[in-house]
XYZ file of N, CA and C in Angstrom:
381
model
N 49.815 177.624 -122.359
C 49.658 178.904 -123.012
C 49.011 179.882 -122.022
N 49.827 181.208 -122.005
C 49.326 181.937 -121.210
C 47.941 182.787 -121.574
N 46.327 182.530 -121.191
C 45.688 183.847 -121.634
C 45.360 185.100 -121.305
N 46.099 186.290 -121.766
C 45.541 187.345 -121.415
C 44.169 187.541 -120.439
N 43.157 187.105 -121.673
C 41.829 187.498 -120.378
C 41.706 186.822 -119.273
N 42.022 185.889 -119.153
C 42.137 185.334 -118.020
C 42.982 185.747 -116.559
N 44.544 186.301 -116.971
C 44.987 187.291 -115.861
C 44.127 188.810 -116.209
N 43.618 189.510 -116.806
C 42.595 190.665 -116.739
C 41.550 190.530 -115.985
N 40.477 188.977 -116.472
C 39.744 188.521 -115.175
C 40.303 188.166 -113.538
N 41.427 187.731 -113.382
C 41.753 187.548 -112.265
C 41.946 188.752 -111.692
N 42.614 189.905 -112.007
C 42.701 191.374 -111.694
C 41.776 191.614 -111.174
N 40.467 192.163 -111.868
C 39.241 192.391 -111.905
C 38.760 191.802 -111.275
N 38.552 190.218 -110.912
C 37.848 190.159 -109.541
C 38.377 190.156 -108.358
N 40.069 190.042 -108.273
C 40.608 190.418 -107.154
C 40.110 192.378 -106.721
N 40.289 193.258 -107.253
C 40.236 194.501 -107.414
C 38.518 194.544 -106.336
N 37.573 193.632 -107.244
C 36.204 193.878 -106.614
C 36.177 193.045 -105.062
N 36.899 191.908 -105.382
C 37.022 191.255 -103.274
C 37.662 192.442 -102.619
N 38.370 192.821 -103.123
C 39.461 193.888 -102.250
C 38.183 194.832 -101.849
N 37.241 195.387 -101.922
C 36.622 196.169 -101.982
C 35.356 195.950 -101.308
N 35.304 194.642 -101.229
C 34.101 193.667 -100.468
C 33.036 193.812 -101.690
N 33.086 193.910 -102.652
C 31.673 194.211 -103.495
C 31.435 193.334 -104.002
N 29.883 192.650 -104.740
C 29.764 192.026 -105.427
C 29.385 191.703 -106.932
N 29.419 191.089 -107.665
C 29.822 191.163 -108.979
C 28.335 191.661 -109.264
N 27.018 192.040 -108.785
C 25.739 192.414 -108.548
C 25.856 193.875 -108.981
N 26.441 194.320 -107.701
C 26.890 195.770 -106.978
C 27.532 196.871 -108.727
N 29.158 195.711 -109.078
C 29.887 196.182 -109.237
C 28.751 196.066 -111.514
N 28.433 194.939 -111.329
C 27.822 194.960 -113.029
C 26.680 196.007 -113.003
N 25.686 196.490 -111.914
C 24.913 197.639 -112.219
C 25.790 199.248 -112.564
N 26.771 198.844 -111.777
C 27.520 200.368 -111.429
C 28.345 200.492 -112.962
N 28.571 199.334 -113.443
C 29.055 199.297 -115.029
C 28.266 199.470 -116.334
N 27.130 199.450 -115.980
C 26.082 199.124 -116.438
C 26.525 197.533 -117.697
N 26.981 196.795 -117.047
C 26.845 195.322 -117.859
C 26.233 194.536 -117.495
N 25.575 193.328 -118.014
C 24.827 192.316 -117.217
C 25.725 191.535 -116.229
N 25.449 190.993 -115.503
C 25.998 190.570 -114.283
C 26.627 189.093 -114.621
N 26.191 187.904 -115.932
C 26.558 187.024 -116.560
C 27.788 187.381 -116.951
N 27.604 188.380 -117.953
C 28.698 188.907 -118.597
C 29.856 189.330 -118.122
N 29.455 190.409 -116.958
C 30.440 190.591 -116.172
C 31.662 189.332 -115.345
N 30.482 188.304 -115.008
C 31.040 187.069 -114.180
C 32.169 186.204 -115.250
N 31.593 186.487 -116.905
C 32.439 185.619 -117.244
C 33.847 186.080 -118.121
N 33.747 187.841 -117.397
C 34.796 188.503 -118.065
C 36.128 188.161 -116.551
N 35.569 187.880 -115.420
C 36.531 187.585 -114.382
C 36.600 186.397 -114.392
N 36.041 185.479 -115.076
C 36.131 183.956 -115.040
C 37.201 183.900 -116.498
N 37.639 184.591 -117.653
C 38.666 184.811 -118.618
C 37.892 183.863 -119.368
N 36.682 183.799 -119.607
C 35.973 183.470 -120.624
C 35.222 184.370 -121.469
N 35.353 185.776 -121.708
C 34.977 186.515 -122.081
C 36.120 187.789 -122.319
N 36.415 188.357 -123.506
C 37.579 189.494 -123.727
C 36.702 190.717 -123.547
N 37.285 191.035 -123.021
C 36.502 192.541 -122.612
C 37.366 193.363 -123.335
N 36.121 194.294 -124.084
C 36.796 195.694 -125.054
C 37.551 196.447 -124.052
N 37.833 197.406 -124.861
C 38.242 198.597 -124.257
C 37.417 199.475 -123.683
N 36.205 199.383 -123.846
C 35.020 200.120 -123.447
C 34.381 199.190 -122.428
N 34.368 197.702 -122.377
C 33.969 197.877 -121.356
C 34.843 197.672 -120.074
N 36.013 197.515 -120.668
C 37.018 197.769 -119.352
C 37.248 199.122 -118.664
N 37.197 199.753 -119.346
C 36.997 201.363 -118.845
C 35.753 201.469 -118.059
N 34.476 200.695 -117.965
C 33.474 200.944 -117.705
C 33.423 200.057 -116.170
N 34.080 199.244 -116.389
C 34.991 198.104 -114.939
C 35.401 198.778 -114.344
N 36.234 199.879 -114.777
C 37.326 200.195 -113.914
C 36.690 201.747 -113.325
N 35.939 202.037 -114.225
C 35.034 203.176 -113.628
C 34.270 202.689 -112.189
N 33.620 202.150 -112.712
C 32.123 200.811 -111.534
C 33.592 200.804 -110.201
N 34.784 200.281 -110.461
C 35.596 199.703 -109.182
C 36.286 200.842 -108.720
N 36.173 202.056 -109.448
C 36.737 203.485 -109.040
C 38.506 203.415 -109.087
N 39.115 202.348 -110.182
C 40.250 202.214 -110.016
C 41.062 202.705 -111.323
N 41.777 202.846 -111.668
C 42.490 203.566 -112.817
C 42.821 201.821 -114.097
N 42.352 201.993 -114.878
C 42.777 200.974 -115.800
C 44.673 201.118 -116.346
N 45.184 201.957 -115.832
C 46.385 201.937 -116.018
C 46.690 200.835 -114.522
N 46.095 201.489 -113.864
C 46.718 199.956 -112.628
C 46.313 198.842 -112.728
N 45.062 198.911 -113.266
C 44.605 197.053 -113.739
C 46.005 196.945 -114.737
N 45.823 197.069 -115.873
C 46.887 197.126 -116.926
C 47.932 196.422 -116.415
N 48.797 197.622 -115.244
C 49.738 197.191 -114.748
C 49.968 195.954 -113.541
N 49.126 195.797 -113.081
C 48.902 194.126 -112.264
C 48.606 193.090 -113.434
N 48.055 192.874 -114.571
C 47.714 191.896 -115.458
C 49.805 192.485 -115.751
N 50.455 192.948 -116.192
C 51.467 192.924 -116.821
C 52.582 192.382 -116.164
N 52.425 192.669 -114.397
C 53.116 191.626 -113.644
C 52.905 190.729 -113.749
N 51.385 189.978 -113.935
C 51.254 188.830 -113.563
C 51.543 188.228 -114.971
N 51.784 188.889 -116.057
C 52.089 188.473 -117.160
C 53.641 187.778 -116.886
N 54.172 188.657 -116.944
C 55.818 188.437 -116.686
C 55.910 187.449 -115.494
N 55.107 186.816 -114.776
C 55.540 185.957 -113.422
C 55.053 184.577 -114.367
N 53.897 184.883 -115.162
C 53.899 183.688 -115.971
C 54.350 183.056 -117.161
N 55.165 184.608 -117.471
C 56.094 183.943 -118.631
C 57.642 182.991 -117.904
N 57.865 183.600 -116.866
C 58.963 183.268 -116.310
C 58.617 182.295 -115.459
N 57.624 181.579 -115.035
C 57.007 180.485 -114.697
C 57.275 179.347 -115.804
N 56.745 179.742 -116.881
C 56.664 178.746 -118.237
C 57.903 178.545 -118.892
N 58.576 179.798 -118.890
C 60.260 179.572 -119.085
C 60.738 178.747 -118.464
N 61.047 178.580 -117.189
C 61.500 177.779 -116.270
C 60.905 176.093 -116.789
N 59.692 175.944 -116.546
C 59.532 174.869 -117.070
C 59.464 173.781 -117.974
N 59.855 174.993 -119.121
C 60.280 173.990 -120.512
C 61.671 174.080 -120.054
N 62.411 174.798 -119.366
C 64.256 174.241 -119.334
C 64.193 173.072 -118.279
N 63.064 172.442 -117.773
C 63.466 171.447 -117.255
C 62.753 170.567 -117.571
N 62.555 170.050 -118.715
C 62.361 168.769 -119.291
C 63.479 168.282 -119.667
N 63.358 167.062 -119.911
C 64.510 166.287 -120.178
C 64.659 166.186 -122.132
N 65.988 166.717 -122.166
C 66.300 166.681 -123.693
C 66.413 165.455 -124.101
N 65.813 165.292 -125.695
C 65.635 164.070 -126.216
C 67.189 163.165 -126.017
N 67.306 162.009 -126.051
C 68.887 161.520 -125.949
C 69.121 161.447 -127.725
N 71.390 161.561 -127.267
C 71.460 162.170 -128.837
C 71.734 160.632 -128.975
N 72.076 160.864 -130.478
C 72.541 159.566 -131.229
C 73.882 159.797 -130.860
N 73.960 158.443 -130.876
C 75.553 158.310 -130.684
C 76.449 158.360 -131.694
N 77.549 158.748 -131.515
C 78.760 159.488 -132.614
C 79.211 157.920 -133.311
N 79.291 156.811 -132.524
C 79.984 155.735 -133.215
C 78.556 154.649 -133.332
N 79.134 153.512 -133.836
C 78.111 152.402 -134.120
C 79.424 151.237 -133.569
N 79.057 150.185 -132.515
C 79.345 149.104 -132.504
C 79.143 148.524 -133.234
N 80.831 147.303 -134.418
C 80.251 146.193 -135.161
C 80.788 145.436 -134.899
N 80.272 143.970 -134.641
C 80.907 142.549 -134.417
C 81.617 141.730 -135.675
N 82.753 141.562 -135.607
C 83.660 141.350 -136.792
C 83.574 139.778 -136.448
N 84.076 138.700 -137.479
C 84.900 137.826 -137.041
C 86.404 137.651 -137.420
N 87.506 137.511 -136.941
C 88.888 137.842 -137.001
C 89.175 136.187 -138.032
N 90.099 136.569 -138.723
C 91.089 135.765 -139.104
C 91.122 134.456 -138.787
N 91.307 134.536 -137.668
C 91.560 133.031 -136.363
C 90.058 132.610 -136.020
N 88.848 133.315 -136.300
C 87.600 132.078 -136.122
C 87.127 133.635 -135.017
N 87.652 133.981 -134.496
C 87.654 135.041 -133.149
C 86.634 136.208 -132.900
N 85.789 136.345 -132.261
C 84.882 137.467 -132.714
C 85.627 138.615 -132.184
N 85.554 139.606 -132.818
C 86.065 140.968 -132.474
C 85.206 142.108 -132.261
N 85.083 142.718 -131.554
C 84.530 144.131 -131.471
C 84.869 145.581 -132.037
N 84.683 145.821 -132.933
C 85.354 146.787 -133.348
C 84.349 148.131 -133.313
N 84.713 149.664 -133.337
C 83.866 150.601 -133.185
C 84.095 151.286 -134.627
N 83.270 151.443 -135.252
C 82.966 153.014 -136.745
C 82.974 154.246 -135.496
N 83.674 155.298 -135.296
C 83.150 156.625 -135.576
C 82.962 157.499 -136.854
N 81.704 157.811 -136.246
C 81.248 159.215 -137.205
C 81.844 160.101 -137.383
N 82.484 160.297 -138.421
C 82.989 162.052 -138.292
C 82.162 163.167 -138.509
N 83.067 164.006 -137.855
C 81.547 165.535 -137.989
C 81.897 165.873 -139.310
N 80.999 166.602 -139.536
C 80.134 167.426 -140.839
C 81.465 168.098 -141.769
N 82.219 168.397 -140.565
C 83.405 169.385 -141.534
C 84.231 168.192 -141.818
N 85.095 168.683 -142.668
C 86.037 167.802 -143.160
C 87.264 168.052 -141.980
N 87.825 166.662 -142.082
C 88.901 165.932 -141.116
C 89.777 165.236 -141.723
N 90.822 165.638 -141.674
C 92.774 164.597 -141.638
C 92.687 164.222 -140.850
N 92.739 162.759 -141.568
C 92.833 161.235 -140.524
C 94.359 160.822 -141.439
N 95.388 160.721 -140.415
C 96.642 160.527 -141.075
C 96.633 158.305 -140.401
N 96.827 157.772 -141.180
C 97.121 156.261 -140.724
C 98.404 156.074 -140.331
N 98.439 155.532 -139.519
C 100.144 155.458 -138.825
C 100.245 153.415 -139.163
């Protein structure tokens, strides 16, 4: 499961390395505690709207571009996770017929096959 805060935190502390600052620097300039701050880039913490605005103020960066890097990285991980449920292996089907072991007339074991017919109705003409 993909979580949101968690690519928002990754943003956000990529945004503050890019910048050389530290999460010290960047939680006074936000005015948030510096815990708090750490565990809104660690995606253990959802950050409002207020105090993401207040992030993005402190990092001098536009929250439309955070926004838009969490929305790439959204889409790289949906299409990550897509990919990987089409390659599991589908359950195996049942099989259409059933093998049954007859004994013939003459003492003889025989093999004979039942198919299943599908769901819709079918003309089976006997020759």
């Amino acid at each position: 499961m993909i979580l949101l805060r968690r690519l928002l935190g990754d943003v956000l502390r990529r945004q503050r390395q890019r910048q050389g600052r530290t999460l010290r620097e960047v939680s006074s300039s936000a005015r948030v505690s510096l815990g708090y701050l750490s565990e809104v880039e660690r995606g253990q913490k959802e950050a409002s709207s207020e105090l993401l605005s207040a992030i993005c103020d402190a990092l001098d960066v536009r929250m439309s571009q955070v926004m838009r890097e969490v929305s790439d990285e959204l889409s790289l991980a949906e299409l990550a996770e897509s990919a990987a449920a089409s390659e599991t292996v589908p359950a195996p089907m049942r099989p259409m017929f059933n093998p049954v072991s007859v004994t013939s007339v003459t003492g003889v074991p025989e093999e004979r096959v039942t198919i299943k017919a599908p769901a819709e109705a079918v003309d089976v003409v006997a020759a």
